[in-house]
Coordinates of C-alpha atoms in Angstrom, one line a residue:
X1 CA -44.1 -8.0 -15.9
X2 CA -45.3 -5.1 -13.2
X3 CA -46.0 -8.4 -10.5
X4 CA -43.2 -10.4 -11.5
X5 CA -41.1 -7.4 -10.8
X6 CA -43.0 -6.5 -7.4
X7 CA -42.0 -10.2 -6.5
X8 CA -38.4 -10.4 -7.0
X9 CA -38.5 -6.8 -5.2
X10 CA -40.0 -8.7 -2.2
X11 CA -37.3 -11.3 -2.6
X12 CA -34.5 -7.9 -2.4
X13 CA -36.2 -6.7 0.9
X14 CA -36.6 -10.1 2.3
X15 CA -32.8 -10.9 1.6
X16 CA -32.2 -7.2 3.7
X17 CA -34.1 -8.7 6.8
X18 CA -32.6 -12.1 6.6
X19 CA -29.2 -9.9 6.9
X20 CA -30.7 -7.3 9.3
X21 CA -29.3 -8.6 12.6
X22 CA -25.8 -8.6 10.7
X23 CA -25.7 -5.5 9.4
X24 CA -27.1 -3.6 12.1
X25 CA -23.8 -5.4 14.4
X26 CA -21.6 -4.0 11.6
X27 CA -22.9 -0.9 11.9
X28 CA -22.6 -0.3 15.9
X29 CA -18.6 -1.5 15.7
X30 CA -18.2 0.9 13.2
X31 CA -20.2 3.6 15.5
X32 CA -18.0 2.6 18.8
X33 CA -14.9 2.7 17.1
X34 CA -15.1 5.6 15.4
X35 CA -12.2 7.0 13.1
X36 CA -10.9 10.0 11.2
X37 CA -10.5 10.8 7.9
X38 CA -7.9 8.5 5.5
X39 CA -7.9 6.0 9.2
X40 CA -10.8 4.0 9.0
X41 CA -8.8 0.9 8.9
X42 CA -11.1 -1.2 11.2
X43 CA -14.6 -0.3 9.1
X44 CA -12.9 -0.7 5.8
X45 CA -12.3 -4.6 7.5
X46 CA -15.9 -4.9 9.1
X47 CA -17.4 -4.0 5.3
X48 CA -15.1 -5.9 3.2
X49 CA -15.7 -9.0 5.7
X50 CA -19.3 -9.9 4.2
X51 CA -18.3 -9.0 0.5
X52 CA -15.6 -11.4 0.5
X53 CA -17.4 -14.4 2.2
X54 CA -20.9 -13.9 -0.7
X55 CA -18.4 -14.0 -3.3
X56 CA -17.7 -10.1 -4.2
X57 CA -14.2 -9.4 -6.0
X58 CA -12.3 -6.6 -3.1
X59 CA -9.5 -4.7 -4.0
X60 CA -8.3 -2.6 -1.0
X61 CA -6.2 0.6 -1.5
X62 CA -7.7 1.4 -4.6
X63 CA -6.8 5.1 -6.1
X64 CA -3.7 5.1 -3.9
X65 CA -5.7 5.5 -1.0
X66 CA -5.4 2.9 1.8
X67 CA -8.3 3.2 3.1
X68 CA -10.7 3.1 -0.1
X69 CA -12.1 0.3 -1.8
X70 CA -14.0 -1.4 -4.7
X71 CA -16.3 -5.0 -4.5
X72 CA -17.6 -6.4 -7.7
X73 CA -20.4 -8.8 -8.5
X74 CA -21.0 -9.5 -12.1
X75 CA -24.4 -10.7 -12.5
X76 CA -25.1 -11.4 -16.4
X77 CA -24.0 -9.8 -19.1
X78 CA -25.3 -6.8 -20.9
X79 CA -26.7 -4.7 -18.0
X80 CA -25.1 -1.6 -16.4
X81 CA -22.6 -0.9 -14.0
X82 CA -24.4 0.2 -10.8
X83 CA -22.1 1.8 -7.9
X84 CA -23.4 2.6 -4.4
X85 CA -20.8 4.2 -2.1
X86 CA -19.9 3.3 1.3
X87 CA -18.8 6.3 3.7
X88 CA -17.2 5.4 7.1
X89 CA -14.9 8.6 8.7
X90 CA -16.0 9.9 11.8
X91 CA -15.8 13.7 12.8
X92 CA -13.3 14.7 15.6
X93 CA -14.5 14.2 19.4
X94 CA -17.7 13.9 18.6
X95 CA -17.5 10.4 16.6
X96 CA -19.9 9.5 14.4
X97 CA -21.9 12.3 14.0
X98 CA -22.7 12.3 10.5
X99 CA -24.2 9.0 10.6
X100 CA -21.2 7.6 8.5
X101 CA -21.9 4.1 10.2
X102 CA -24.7 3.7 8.3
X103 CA -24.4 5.0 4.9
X104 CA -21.6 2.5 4.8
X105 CA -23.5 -0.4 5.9
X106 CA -26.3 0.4 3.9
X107 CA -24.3 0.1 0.7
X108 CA -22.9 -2.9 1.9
X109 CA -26.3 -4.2 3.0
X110 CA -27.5 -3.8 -0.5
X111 CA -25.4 -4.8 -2.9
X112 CA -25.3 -8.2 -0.6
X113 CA -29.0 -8.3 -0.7
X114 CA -28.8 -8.3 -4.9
X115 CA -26.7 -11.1 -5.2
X116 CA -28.7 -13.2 -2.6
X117 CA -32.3 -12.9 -4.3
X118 CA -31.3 -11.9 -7.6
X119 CA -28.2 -14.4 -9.1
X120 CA -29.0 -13.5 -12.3
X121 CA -29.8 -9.9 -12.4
X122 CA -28.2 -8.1 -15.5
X123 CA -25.6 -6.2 -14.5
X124 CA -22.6 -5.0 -12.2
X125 CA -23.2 -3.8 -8.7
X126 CA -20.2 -2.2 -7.0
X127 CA -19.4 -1.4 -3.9
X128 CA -17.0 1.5 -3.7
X129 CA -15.5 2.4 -0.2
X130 CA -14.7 5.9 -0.4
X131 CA -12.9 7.5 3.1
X132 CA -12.4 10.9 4.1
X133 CA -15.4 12.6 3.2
X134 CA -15.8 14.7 6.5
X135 CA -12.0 15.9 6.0
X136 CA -9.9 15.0 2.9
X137 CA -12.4 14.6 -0.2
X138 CA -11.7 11.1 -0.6
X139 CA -14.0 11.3 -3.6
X140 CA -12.5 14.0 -5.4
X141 CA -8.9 11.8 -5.2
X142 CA -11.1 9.1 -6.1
X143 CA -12.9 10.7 -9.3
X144 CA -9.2 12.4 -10.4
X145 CA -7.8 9.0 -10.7
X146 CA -11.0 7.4 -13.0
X147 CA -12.6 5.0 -10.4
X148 CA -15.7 7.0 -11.5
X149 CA -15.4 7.1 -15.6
X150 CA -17.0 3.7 -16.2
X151 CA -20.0 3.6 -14.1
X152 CA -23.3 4.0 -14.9
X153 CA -25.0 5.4 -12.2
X154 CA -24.0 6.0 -8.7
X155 CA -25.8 6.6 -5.3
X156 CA -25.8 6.7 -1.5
X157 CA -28.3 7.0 1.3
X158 CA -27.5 9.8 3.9
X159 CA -29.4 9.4 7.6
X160 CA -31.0 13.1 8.1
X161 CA -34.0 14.6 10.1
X162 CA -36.2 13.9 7.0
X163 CA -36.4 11.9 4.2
X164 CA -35.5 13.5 1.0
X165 CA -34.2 12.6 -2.4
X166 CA -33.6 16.1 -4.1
X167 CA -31.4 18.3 -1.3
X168 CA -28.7 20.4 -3.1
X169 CA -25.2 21.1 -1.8
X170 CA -22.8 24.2 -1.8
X171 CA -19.0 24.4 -3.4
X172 CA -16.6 24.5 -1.1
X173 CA -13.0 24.3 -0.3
X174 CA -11.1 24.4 3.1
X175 CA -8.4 27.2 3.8
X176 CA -5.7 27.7 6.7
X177 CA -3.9 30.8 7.2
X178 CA -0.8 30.9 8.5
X179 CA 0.5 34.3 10.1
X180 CA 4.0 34.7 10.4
X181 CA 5.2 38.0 13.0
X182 CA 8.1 39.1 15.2
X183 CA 8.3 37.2 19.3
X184 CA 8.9 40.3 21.6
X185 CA 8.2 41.1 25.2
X186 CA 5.0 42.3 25.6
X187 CA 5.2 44.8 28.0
X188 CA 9.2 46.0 28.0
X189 CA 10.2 45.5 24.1
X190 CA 6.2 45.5 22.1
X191 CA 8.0 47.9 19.6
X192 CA 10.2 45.1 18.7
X193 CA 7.3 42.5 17.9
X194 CA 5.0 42.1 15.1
X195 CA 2.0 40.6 16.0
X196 CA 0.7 37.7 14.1
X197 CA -2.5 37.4 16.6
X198 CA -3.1 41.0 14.8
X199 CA -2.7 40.1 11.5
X200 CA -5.0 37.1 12.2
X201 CA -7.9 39.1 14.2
X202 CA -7.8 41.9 11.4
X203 CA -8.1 39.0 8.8
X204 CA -11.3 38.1 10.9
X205 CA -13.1 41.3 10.9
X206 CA -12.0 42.0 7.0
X207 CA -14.0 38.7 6.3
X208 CA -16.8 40.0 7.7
X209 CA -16.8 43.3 6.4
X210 CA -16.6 41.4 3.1
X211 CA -20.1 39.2 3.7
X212 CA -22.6 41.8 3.2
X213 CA -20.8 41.8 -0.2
X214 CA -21.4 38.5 -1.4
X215 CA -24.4 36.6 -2.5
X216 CA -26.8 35.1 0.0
X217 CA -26.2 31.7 -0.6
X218 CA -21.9 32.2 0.7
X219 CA -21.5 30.8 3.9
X220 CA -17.9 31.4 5.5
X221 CA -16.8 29.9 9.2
X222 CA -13.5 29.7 10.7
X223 CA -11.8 29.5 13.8
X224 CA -8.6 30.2 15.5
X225 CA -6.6 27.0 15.8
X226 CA -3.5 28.7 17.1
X227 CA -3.4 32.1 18.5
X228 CA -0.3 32.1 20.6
X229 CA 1.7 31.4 23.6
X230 CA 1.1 33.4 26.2
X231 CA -0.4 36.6 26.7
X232 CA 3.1 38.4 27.8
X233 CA 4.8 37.5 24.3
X234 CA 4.0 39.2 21.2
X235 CA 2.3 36.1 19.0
X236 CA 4.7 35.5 16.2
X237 CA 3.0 32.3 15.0
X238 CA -0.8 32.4 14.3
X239 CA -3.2 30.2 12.9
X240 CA -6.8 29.9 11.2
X241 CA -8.7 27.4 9.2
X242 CA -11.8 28.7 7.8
X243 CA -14.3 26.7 5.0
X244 CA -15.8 28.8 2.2
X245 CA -18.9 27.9 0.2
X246 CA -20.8 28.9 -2.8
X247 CA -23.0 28.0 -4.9
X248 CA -21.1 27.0 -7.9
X249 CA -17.2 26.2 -8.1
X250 CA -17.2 28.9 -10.2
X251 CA -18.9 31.0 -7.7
X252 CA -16.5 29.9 -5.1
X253 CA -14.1 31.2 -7.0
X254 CA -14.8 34.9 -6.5
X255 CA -15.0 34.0 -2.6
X256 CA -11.7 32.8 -3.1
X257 CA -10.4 35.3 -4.8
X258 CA -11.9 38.0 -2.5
X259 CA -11.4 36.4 1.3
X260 CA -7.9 36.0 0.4
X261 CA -7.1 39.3 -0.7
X262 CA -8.6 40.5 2.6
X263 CA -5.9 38.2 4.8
X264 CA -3.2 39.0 2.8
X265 CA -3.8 42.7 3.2
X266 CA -4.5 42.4 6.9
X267 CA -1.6 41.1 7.5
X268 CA 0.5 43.2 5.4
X269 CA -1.0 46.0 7.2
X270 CA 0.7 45.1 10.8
X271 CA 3.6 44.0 9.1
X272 CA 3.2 40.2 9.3
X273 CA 3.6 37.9 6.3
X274 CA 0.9 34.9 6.0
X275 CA 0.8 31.4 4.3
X276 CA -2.3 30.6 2.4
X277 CA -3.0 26.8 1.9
X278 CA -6.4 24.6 0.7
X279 CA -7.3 21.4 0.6
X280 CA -9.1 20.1 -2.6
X281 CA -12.2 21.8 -3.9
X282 CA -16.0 19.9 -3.5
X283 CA -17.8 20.3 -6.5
X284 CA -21.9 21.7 -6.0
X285 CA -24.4 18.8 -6.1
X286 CA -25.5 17.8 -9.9
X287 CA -28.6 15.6 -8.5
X288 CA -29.9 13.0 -11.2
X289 CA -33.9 13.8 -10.6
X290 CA -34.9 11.1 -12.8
X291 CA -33.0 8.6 -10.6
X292 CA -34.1 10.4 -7.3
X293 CA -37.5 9.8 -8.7
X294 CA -36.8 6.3 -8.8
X295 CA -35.8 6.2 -5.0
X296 CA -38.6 8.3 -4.1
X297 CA -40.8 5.7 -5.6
X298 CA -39.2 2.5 -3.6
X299 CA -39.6 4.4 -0.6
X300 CA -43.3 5.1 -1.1
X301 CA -43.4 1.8 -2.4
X302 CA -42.2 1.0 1.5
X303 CA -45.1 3.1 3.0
X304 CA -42.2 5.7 3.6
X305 CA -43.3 9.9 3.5
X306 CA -40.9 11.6 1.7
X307 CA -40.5 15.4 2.3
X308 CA -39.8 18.1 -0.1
X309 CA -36.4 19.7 -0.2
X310 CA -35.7 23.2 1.8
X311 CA -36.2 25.5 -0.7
X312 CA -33.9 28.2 1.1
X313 CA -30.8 27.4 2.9
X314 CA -30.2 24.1 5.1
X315 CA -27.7 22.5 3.1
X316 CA -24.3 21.4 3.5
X317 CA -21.4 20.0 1.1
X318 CA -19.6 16.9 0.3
X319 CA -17.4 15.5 -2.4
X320 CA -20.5 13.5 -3.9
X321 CA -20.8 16.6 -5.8
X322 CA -17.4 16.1 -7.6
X323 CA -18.8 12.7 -8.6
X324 CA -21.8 14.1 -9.7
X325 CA -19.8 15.8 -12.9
X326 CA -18.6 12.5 -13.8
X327 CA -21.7 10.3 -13.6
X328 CA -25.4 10.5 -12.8
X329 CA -25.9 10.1 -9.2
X330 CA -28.0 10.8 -6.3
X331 CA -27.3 11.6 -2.8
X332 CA -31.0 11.2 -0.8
X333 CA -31.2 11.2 2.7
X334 CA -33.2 9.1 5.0
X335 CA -35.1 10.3 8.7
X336 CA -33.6 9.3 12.0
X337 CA -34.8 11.2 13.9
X338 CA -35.2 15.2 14.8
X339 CA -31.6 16.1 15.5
X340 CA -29.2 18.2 13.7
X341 CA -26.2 16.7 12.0
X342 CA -22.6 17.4 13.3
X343 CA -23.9 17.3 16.7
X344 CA -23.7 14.6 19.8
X345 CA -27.2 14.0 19.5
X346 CA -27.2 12.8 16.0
X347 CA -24.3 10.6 17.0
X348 CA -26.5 9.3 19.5
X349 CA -29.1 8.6 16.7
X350 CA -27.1 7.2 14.6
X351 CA -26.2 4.4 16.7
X352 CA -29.7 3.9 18.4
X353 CA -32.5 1.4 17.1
X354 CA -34.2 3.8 15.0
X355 CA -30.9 4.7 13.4
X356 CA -30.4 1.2 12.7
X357 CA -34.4 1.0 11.1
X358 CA -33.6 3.5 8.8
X359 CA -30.3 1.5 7.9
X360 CA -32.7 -1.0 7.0
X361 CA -34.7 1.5 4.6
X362 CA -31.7 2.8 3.1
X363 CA -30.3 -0.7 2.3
X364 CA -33.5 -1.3 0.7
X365 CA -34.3 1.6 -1.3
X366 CA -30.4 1.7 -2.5
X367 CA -30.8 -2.0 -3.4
X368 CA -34.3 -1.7 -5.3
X369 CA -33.3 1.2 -7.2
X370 CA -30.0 -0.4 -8.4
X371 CA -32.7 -3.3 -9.2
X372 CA -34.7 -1.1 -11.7
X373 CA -31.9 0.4 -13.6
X374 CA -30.4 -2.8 -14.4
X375 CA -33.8 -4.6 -15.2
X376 CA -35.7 -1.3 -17.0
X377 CA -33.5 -0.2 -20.4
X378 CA -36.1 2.6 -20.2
X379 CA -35.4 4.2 -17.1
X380 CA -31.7 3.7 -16.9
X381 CA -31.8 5.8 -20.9
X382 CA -33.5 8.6 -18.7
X383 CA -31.2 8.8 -16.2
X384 CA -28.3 8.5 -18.8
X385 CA -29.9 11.1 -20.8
X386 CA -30.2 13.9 -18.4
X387 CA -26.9 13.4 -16.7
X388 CA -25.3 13.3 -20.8
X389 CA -27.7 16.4 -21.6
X390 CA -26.4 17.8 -18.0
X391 CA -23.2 17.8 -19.8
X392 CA -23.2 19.5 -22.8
X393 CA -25.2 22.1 -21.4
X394 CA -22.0 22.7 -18.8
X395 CA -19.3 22.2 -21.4
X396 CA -21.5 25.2 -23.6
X397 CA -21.6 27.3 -20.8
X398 CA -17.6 26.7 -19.6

């Protein structure tokens, strides 16, 4: 059973390289034409494109988003339901900077490598499309409207400066501030104006007055995305967008709770009024470790190292978190090289030939791993075990 299973795990890899050249051409178009949140409408084609022609069933504009979508392959009956998730927004100016060009062609790379070398595999391997992770939380729209609720188990491969199958991330939700004042002249009428600008700097330094207050693991950043209109009016529009973090959603709440008592308060205190809005709320990371543990072995299994987690700091956030309270999933990350995410250099990385070899990894480990849980009843009862006990510990402690 052990070699038999080694072979047809050959046969998944080999079906990767026959597709290499492919998928690493889907994945450069997708890196040269990069777009934003909720407008990838040229990756969402380029992805779909091989689904359709091996067969896959593709609804586009699934969960009322245009830009999302869901392939299905129904192997044979009886096995799981197996989702790995495509991503595909790119970050403003600096394009694809998150390496988004080939988490989505990895996904795509391995559900087509399932159906090639194993026809009759037991199970259901989908391929969801989910936009907007960078700026949106396409996942979180996603998971409110029950794409998630019926799926087994769920993963994606991230491209990183090491490999890693166990890296947490934070809560977090997005915030603008709008500061409403009086216009006046600066220098003949200032006692007329009400300066917005103020309100908004004071807001500033309140927030970090308020950091040596929080936990360690609270990271705030913001900038000013409006501060004016010219330096001889008194500002009477201002605004900020800031991104808080915690630990916990329910951490995140106290930020929450606290940073916008501070703005609202710093602006009263000039005499300005101020608009707080957020966008939706990323869950914390609920990592399925006896999954990961699965991923971490088809990597080794690849001759791949796999490095241990930071255990302080170094992490980030993203609405796979959300989906991790609905399902077990994992979220691992494979190396391309030393560079730092959200940055041109990882950009560059992402679309260069070792970005592309670890494209090939990811598709292979994604693909192999999907392979186990549908062919092992053992191991996918593990994984459904801890995400199920996962639960009822939460729902105790809510």
């Amino acid at each position: 059973m052990i070699r038999e299973k080694l072979n047809l795990k050959e046969r998944i890899k080999h079906a990767i390289e026959e597709r290499d050249a492919e998928l690493g051409e889907i994945a450069l178009k997708i890196h040269t034409n990069p777009e934003l949140s909720f407008e990838e409408q040229k990756a969402v084609e380029w992805l779909t494109a091989p689904l359709i022609q091996a067969g896959f069933q593709v609804e586009k504009g699934i969960a009322n988003l245009e830009t999302a979508f869901r392939a299905t392959w129904e192997g044979t009956p009886g096995g799981p339901t197996i989702a790995l998730l495509a991503e595909y927004d790119a970050l403003p100016e600096i394009g694809h900077a998150c390496g988004h060009n080939l988490i989505g062609t990895a996904a795509v790379g391995a559900a087509l490598a399932l159906k090639d070398s194993c026809p009759d595999l037991p199970g259901r391997i989908v391929v969801l499309g989910t936009p907007a992770e960078e700026d949106g939380g396409g996942k979180i729209i996603m998971c409110q409207k029950g794409v998630f609720d019926n799926i087994d188990a769920v993963m994606l491969c991230h491209p990183h400066q090491k490999t890693i199958v166990l890296r947490g991330g934070l809560a977090c939700v997005d915030a603008t501030f709008k500061f409403f004042g009086k216009q006046s002249h600066a220098s003949s009428a200032p006692e007329k104006g009400i300066s917005a600008l103020d309100a908004l700097i004071n807001s500033f330094v309140a927030i970090n007055t308020l950091r040596q207050f929080f936990k360690e693991d609270v990271k705030i950043h913001g900038i000013i995305s409006k501060g004016g209109d010219a330096p001889n009016i008194v500002p009477g529009f201002c605004e900020a967008k800031f991104i808080l973090r915690a630990s916990t959603v329910k951490e995140l709440d106290v930020v929450r709770e606290k940073v916008y008592a501070a703005v609202r308060n710093s602006a009263k205190a000039v005499g300005a009024l101020v608009e707080v809005s957020e966008g939706l709320v990323y869950a914390e990371r609920n990592n399925n470790k006896e999954m990961a543990m699965l991923f971490q072995r088809n990597l080794e299994l690849m001759g791949i190292e796999v490095s241990e987690p930071p255990k302080k700091g170094g992490i980030g956030s993203s609405d796979i978190g959300n989906v991790g309270q609905v399902t077990a999933t994992i979220h691992p990350y494979i190396e391309i090289g030393d560079v730092t995410a959200h940055t041109p250099e990882f950009c560059q990385a992402a679309g260069s030939e070792k970005g592309l070899k670890a494209l090939n990894h990811a598709a292979k480990a994604l693909a192999m791993t999907a392979f186990d849980l549908c062919i092992d009843s053992d191991a996918l009862r593990r994984v459904r075990e801890e995400f199920e006990n996962w639960k009822k510990k939460r729902n105790v402690e809510e």
